[in-house]
Amino acid sequence: MKIFSESHKTVFVVDHCPYMAESCRQHVEFDMLVKNRTQGIIPLAPISKSLWTCSVESSMEYCRIMYDIFPFRKLLMAALAAVGPPNPRADPECCSILHGLVAAVETLCKITEYQHEARTLLMENAERVGNRGRIICITNAKSDSHVRMLEDCVQETIHEHNKLAANSDHLMQIQKCELVLIHTYPVGEDSLVSDRPKKELSPVLTSEVHSVRAGRHLATKLNILVQQHFDLASTTITNIPMKEEQHANTSANYDVELLHHKDAHVDFLKSGDTHLGGSSREGSFKETITLKWCTPRTNNIELHYCTGAYRISPVDVNSRPSSCLTNFLLNGRSVLLEQPRKSGSKVISHMLSSHGGEIFLHVLSSSRSILEDPPSISEGCGGRVTDYRITDFGEFMRENRLTPFLDPRYKIDGSLEIPLERAKDQLEKHTRYWPMIISQTTIFNMQAVVPLASVIVKESLTEEDVLNCQKTIYNLVDMERKNDPLPISTVGTRGKGPKRDEQYRIMWNELETLVRAHINNSEKHQRVLECLMACRSKPPEEEERKKRGRKREDKEDKSEKTVKDYEQEKSWQDSERLKGILERGKEELAEAEIIKDSPDSPEPPNKKPLVEMDNPPPVEKSKGPVSLLSFWSNRINTANSRKHQEFAGRLNSVNNRAELYQHLKEENGMETTENGKASRQ
């Protein structure tokens, strides 16, 4: 709250006219002993408060909350004299509210003790002490014209008293006054006055009108106004375990709403996590932040890292849960409060504790302490991202340092250039396109692009800058013609990554994005973009050559894959065929030995004996991995080949291709070549 703001002085003016003695028509049960009442006793009828009683109680509740939270040097001049209830038979002219408004203006002109001390300390600069205040008027207006008449009365009174205060040493002129008119009426009736937001009637006076029903509705409205006037906020403590009054062995959970300065929620507002709950006593009229009760501490020996402490005031001070919580804390206990979360570990953000008979809401630091080691960069917003452009960011900070700006500079239109605005404009230009992660950029990882990237962010370019940018673009074109590799990140990709043409396409797109981000800086930026687009639009011959190169690479990849598969299959077949020949040779040799050793066997014919190979050639292992399907197919084919005589055409085939009808071609004078094409001799 600002020093000498409108909240420094607050004057209550409560209408004492005969109409305020009317009932508010909101009944209150007076006889609560319903279950234990003996038979034959007539219950007491419910009672209702008057409009005057509701207004006084609401005003005093406003004062109680304010004094609980600001007990020192905050003055609340309440013009609630002990005049008693209004007389319904009194003359309305004798108790007009206009007299109260005039007295309120006179009170605002008086110098308070706090203002007198400030003026004494400043002495020569005493005029710097301001005099502002607020008038809260609770009445029952007849119509909107009646409200305007009250506003005109206050405005004229301020004007007259400012003239008197200008010639007095004991009075101060009113620099700013807020008039809050609250029209209250009984429950069940229609309001004759419409609400109106804050409106400036003059440089000194502002006014707002609230039309509220009497009873608890009026108390709720003043509860909301005290939060707006003194920058307060609401916190609801949930799940407070308390023993039942009727059943001492059982306990239930209760909620207690507290008011305090809004700075206790500054961490929530920064993070955007407000935990808004619907447990506020005023329903949808007021927002409250919900915090959950934790296990209480028996003593205050444990020291917590606290960033702030603020006095609290219960909203419903007379309720049993509020009274139990207050007594619990005043006995020297401390209670930790946590943020309600559906998942994850609990976060303790606040603590309730008493000091010197006053209860404070302590704000605990839920983030990393300044006493701890600095966090690793991998713990930032990117999670496990570790490839940040740390070196480039350091260079970026050096280029955008703030320095004293002594000599004034002027813009092209002749207006004075503000240094702060110029610094913001430069920072905006440098960050129009600035990737944070190495894997998200290509051009900022290339040394060849540095001359262009360093000058394109300027507000204006020289002819030399344009020439350097064009040279950079031509160098990139030459790199693409030579098919030089680019620093493309392959993190998170399988295989070899994108092909060379795709890499250059990504590079050109990113470079175009960078240049287009600064195209509106000057006409020479446009020339750089035109040069870039001209180099990107390749001639048709170049595109056709690129297409043929891509087709040839794809064809080579396919043929290489086919040759590898064929070599694996043929090596398997050869090894199996060699094994079969060796096994058949062993069987024939064994049969020949058996026949030779028999006494009745004739002499064997003279044939060349089969010589067994002492050292058979090792089976050639296939290179590379072999799939299960290829392994099983080769085994089945080998087994089937043993059961029949091999086809002569397959034995004489080349690459599993046999030439048919060769004798016809020989008769016609044709002969075949190795590639299978016929040529006439």
XYZ file of C-alpha atoms in Angstrom, residues 566 569-570 573-574 577 637-638 640-660 662:
30
model
C 22.641 -63.326 -53.810
C 22.382 -67.382 -50.712
C 24.951 -68.811 -53.169
C 24.094 -73.422 -51.389
C 27.742 -74.121 -52.297
C 26.379 -78.986 -51.999
C 16.216 -76.113 -51.265
C 19.374 -78.044 -50.443
C 15.199 -81.048 -52.226
C 18.180 -80.852 -54.570
C 19.513 -84.198 -53.227
C 16.332 -86.047 -54.187
C 16.516 -85.448 -57.958
C 19.027 -84.847 -60.714
C 19.827 -81.197 -61.160
C 18.400 -79.547 -64.276
C 21.067 -79.142 -66.940
C 19.958 -75.618 -67.774
C 20.317 -74.508 -64.150
C 23.790 -76.013 -63.943
C 24.919 -74.155 -67.076
C 23.068 -70.927 -66.229
C 24.694 -67.584 -65.593
C 23.224 -65.663 -62.677
C 20.367 -68.169 -62.594
C 19.456 -67.302 -66.207
C 19.561 -69.991 -68.951
C 19.487 -69.238 -72.673
C 16.704 -71.126 -74.484
C 20.446 -71.906 -78.613
